Each structure stands twice: as C-alpha cells, then as structure tokens.
Amino acid sequence: MKVLYVCAELFPFVKTGGLADVGAGLPPALKALGCDVRLLMPGFAELLAEATSLSNVAQLPGGRVPWGAAPALPAADLALATLPGFELPVYLVLAPDLYQRRGNPYVGPDGQDWSDNALRFSALGWAAAALGQGLDPHWVPDVIHCHDWHAGLAPAYIRAFADAGRDKPLTVFTIHNLAYQGNFPGAEFVQLGLPESYFDMNGLEFFGQISFMKAAIQYADRITTVSPTYAREITMPQQGHGLDGLLRARATSLSGILNGVDYQVWSPATDALLPNRYDTGNLADKALAKRDLQIRFGLAPRAQALVFGVVSRLTEQKGLHLVPQVLTELVRRGGQLALLGQGDGALEQSLVDASIQYPGQVGVRIGYDEASSHTVMAGADVILVPSAFEPCGLTQLYGLRYGTLPLVRRVGGLADTVVDCTLENLDDGSATGFVFDDLTADGLLSAVRRAMVLFRRPDEWAAVQRHAMGLRFDWLAAAQHYLAIYQSLRPGAQLPTRAV
Ligand code: ADP
C-alpha cells in the first residue's frame, strides 16, 4: 500500500512542537509494517539546506481544472529529496516565493502569521492532490494521510477531482491540535482554486471565513486524533473550538490513536545528549543527571530537593500560568523548578521574575533548545504538564521513560497515559505519576504536595519510577492502528460502526 504522509514539520529538520516528532516516528513505523511511505512537505529553507539529494519530479499543475481554475500559485516544482538520517523519500514543494524564508514555518520575525499563509499551505494540499492524480507516474499513492490544518486543503482538492469523475485516493486526516485551525478571510477563497460551492457552511466556510481545518474534517474519508480522550473531548463544545458539531456529525469516522515515542532519541540508557546515562538497573545514577540539571539551571545542588521540570511552549494551552501562582508554596516546602520554554511574552517575564525572586530554587531558560530539553527530562524528579487541553502530549511520555514522574491535568492524552498515585494504584503497582482535575492554583498545588509526600518515601518513589520506565508507547503499536484504518477504507472493506 502506497501512503503519502503530508505534513509541515519533521524532526530534527523543522520543528515547533510534537507534530515534528510524529513525522519522524510514524512513517518509518508504517514502513516497518510493509507500507510504501513517502512524505510531502513544503520546501522550507531548512529542508533544502539539509537535503543530500534532490531530483526534480514535475511542475505543479496550474491553469484550468475540471471545475474552474487551479490555485493562484507562483510557479512551483515538485522534487524528491533524501534527508540525512531519515530513511524515507520526501517530496518537497519547491516554491521559493512561498517557503524560502528563514525562521518559523508559520510566523514571521515579528511574531505575526505570514500574511500569505492561505496560499503557502494551499500549495501543500494542491501538491498532495496532484500526486493523487498521478503527478509522479512512478509513484501514485493509495492513501493520502494529512496532518493538521497545514495539509487541510488536500482532502478538499481530492474531493473536487473525484466530483469531476477523476481517480480518488483514500484520505485520512489527523488532528494534532484543533485549536490551530488555519482560518483566513473569506475574500481569499477565490485564490484557492476550489469549486465555488465549497464556500458554504456544509463545506469549508466557517463563520464567513475559510477554515483549512474544517475543510479536512468535512472532506477526509477518515479523521483521527492523537488520543482516545481528546477524540471524545473535541466532539463537545468546551474543546470543540466551534467544530464540535461537525465532529459529532462525523463521529462514526473519528477515532483517537495515541502517539508513540522514538525511544532511540528518548531513552536515558542511550541518550547521547546526557553526560551520565542510567536505566532501571542503575537508577541511582539518575542523581548525577539531577545534579547536572541543578548546576546548569543555577539551582542549589541539593539531592533532597524535589525538582519539578517543565519543557514546553509557553502558551495558554499548557496551563503554565498556574506555575508562578504556586511557586511561593513550592519553594517554601523545599521544592525547586527548572523550566525550559518560550512563547507568551507576559508568561516568560513572570517566570524570569520568579527566578530572580527565588535564586537557587527556580531556574528558567527562555528559548528552544533540544539539548537542554534532555537535561531537564533526565534531571528533574517530576515533569509538570498542567495543560488546559492536551491532544496527546509527548513530554509526559518522555518523563515516564526517564523515571521523571509526570504531574499532569486529567485531560486528553495526559488522562490516557498517566496513572495517578492514589493509594490503591500504588498498592496494585499501576501508579506512574500525579493527576489533578481543577485548572486552578489549588488544583495544581494539591498534586505538587502529593508528589512531595511520595518523594519522602524513597522506596515507594523508586517503585513507581521503575514501573513508569518499563512502559512503552511504541510507534509500531500506533502504526498498526493507522494501517487498520487505511485497510478499512479500501473498497469492499467493512466500515466501522462507531469509531470514537
Ligand atoms: P506541543 O506539540 O503541543 O508543543 P507536545 O508535548 O506534543 O506539545 O510536544 C512538544 C515537543 O516539543 C516535545 O518534543 C518537547 O520536548 C519539545 N519542546 C517544547 N518546548 C521546547 C523547548 N523550549 N526546547 C526544546 N524542546 C521543546
């Protein structure tokens, strides 16, 4: 089965969040299951700079299409690239006017979205649809698997071709975060080259705007998201971001599949970014990683201090505005905080202020730094993820493998992957972390205090660590679920009755 995996991020080349980790983990796992997988991505400068080979495939089609005019794109080529250390071929859309800009794939240096994002990402969807129509005659995909709004127009173009009687590859769309929808002014619809009738509430029109996310939910054959709990949450108003009604209508085509972890990158036994490695067999050596973290983050190197770590985008979603509110109490009780993150300016400032207020107890690094993220993950005792919402979350999964117990809010993928240290869960050996419900300082603080209580019982703490470190969230297991979905879409396959 030929699978085209369409996305905007790929670790380690282009990454703003977990989407990139999924791009690096899932396609190779699908290949291991026998799929013939290729990626399709925008030809970002970072990818072109890294490509070890690049061969031209074809020009992206323009001009007339069966229903009118193709998207109003600048001249663009499709090339096939090889990237170092990545085993799968990657198609790149070569459109220098759209993608040859240094920095973030979505926002300019001023922190604002690039003003031509609708066009930039329509090109990605258009290239996917063109490949589905045989643009590369040597490789025509059976399944086009699109990720997040960036690839959201692909299912719409593919449907438009099918409506015009042309071949239709199967389409699967994965929602990694419903909060980012790719909404643009309705006036930009004409440049997208879609049938006029699609600008409708039963199409991709969303309160007068164009929504790439809605387009994908509307037109993809199957929709998945990255955890079973999030799949349920997004069908309800609180987390539906205005699309819950449509998601309810498509509930039989919606399911949640947990992300996996790349244990070659994220394992304390082999982590090349750590000066001292450890595993369950020499767990005491985690103390060296802790000391290293404390020194690097300007914390007093006290073994008895319970170190809470954070590695995160600093946005409303992550619930980290609660952290400054609990710091006085956390520090008073002998805890420490090591935080690595960037994002919201006001939150960055309040965290930096806290590090000045509590020298030696609160260490804050503003920025994005892969190496430091491993330092925190290995050295902290607890990884804090108090998210308001969390589609899957990866850092709590990394924390489990590193024996850095996750402290999380009971939402989305966090609820699916962390087992609270209640007395009964401690008793039966299933506990892996600390879970709280209320998105309030009190809610967070109660979990912080429970962590501190368990930390004073080193044998029980170590037992929970060992259990957590032994768990595996494998990409192969996730890939098997995706493969089952691809197979269920084949003509003649039995359709699921209820997917969520
Ligand atoms: P999201 O995709 O919502 O940002 P995830 O938990 O799914 O959240 O994935 C976040 C990924 O980004 C993880 O791999 C995490 O280690 C990484 N990350 C987040 N912030 C930073 C940072 N400041 N420096 C380095 N890595 C970071």
Short mmCIF file of N, CA and C in Angstrom, two decimals, residues 306 308 333 382 405-410 418-426 431-438 442-457 460-461 464:
data_model
loop_
_atom_site.label_atom_id
_atom_site.label_comp_id
_atom_site.label_asym_id
_atom_site.label_seq_id
_atom_site.Cartn_x
_atom_site.Cartn_y
_atom_site.Cartn_z
N LEU A 306 12.99 18.28 45.80
CA LEU A 306 12.21 17.67 44.71
C LEU A 306 12.21 18.66 43.54
N PHE A 308 11.02 19.98 40.07
CA PHE A 308 9.96 19.94 39.08
C PHE A 308 10.52 20.51 37.77
N ARG A 333 8.22 24.75 50.62
CA ARG A 333 8.24 23.34 51.02
C ARG A 333 9.51 22.62 50.56
N VAL A 382 10.21 15.32 38.65
CA VAL A 382 8.82 15.36 38.19
C VAL A 382 8.77 16.24 36.95
N LEU A 405 8.67 11.47 37.05
CA LEU A 405 7.24 11.17 37.12
C LEU A 405 6.39 12.34 36.64
N PRO A 406 5.46 12.09 35.73
CA PRO A 406 4.64 13.18 35.21
C PRO A 406 3.60 13.65 36.23
N LEU A 407 3.47 14.97 36.31
CA LEU A 407 2.38 15.56 37.10
C LEU A 407 1.51 16.29 36.10
N VAL A 408 0.31 15.80 35.89
CA VAL A 408 -0.49 16.26 34.74
C VAL A 408 -1.92 16.57 35.14
N ARG A 409 -2.57 17.35 34.27
CA ARG A 409 -4.01 17.55 34.45
C ARG A 409 -4.75 16.44 33.70
N ARG A 410 -5.92 16.06 34.24
CA ARG A 410 -6.65 14.94 33.66
C ARG A 410 -7.40 15.38 32.40
N VAL A 418 -1.21 8.69 32.02
CA VAL A 418 -0.61 8.79 33.36
C VAL A 418 -1.61 8.21 34.37
N VAL A 419 -1.12 7.33 35.23
CA VAL A 419 -1.97 6.71 36.26
C VAL A 419 -1.61 7.34 37.60
N ASP A 420 -2.60 7.93 38.23
CA ASP A 420 -2.39 8.72 39.44
C ASP A 420 -1.88 7.85 40.59
N CYS A 421 -1.03 8.46 41.42
CA CYS A 421 -0.52 7.77 42.61
C CYS A 421 -1.55 7.80 43.73
N THR A 422 -2.72 7.26 43.49
CA THR A 422 -3.66 7.07 44.59
C THR A 422 -3.16 5.88 45.41
N LEU A 423 -3.69 5.75 46.60
CA LEU A 423 -3.23 4.64 47.43
C LEU A 423 -3.50 3.30 46.75
N GLU A 424 -4.69 3.18 46.12
CA GLU A 424 -4.99 1.87 45.51
C GLU A 424 -4.10 1.61 44.31
N ASN A 425 -3.77 2.67 43.53
CA ASN A 425 -2.88 2.46 42.38
C ASN A 425 -1.44 2.17 42.83
N LEU A 426 -1.05 2.78 43.95
CA LEU A 426 0.27 2.45 44.50
C LEU A 426 0.28 1.00 44.96
N ALA A 431 0.50 2.76 39.47
CA ALA A 431 0.71 4.22 39.50
C ALA A 431 1.95 4.62 38.72
N THR A 432 1.84 5.78 38.00
CA THR A 432 3.01 6.27 37.25
C THR A 432 3.25 7.77 37.46
N GLY A 433 2.32 8.48 38.11
CA GLY A 433 2.51 9.92 38.24
C GLY A 433 1.41 10.54 39.09
N PHE A 434 1.19 11.84 38.86
CA PHE A 434 0.24 12.59 39.69
C PHE A 434 -0.74 13.29 38.76
N VAL A 435 -2.02 13.12 39.05
CA VAL A 435 -3.05 13.64 38.16
C VAL A 435 -3.98 14.54 38.97
N PHE A 436 -4.31 15.72 38.43
CA PHE A 436 -5.28 16.59 39.10
C PHE A 436 -6.32 17.07 38.11
N ASP A 437 -7.44 17.56 38.65
CA ASP A 437 -8.56 17.92 37.79
C ASP A 437 -8.75 19.41 37.56
N ASP A 438 -8.75 20.19 38.65
CA ASP A 438 -9.13 21.61 38.52
C ASP A 438 -7.99 22.44 37.97
N ASP A 442 -4.90 25.94 43.28
CA ASP A 442 -5.14 24.95 44.34
C ASP A 442 -5.08 23.53 43.79
N GLY A 443 -5.68 23.34 42.61
CA GLY A 443 -5.66 22.01 41.99
C GLY A 443 -4.22 21.55 41.76
N LEU A 444 -3.43 22.44 41.18
CA LEU A 444 -2.03 22.10 40.90
C LEU A 444 -1.25 21.87 42.20
N LEU A 445 -1.49 22.77 43.17
CA LEU A 445 -0.73 22.66 44.41
C LEU A 445 -1.01 21.36 45.16
N SER A 446 -2.26 20.91 45.09
CA SER A 446 -2.57 19.67 45.81
C SER A 446 -1.77 18.51 45.20
N ALA A 447 -1.62 18.51 43.89
CA ALA A 447 -0.84 17.44 43.25
C ALA A 447 0.66 17.61 43.57
N VAL A 448 1.12 18.85 43.60
CA VAL A 448 2.52 19.12 43.97
C VAL A 448 2.79 18.57 45.37
N ARG A 449 1.85 18.81 46.27
CA ARG A 449 2.06 18.35 47.65
C ARG A 449 2.04 16.82 47.74
N ARG A 450 1.18 16.20 46.93
CA ARG A 450 1.16 14.72 46.94
C ARG A 450 2.49 14.17 46.42
N ALA A 451 3.03 14.84 45.41
CA ALA A 451 4.34 14.40 44.89
C ALA A 451 5.39 14.52 46.00
N MET A 452 5.31 15.61 46.75
CA MET A 452 6.31 15.81 47.82
C MET A 452 6.19 14.75 48.90
N VAL A 453 4.96 14.35 49.19
CA VAL A 453 4.76 13.31 50.21
C VAL A 453 5.37 11.99 49.73
N LEU A 454 5.10 11.62 48.49
CA LEU A 454 5.63 10.35 48.00
C LEU A 454 7.15 10.39 47.93
N PHE A 455 7.70 11.57 47.58
CA PHE A 455 9.15 11.71 47.46
C PHE A 455 9.86 11.44 48.80
N ARG A 456 9.12 11.67 49.88
CA ARG A 456 9.73 11.39 51.20
C ARG A 456 9.69 9.90 51.52
N ARG A 457 9.13 9.11 50.64
CA ARG A 457 9.11 7.64 50.79
C ARG A 457 9.91 7.05 49.63
N GLU A 460 9.03 3.70 47.81
CA GLU A 460 7.80 3.72 47.00
C GLU A 460 8.01 4.56 45.74
N TRP A 461 8.72 5.68 45.90
CA TRP A 461 9.01 6.53 44.75
C TRP A 461 9.75 5.73 43.68
N VAL A 464 7.56 3.30 41.78
CA VAL A 464 6.75 3.95 40.74
C VAL A 464 7.64 4.28 39.54
#
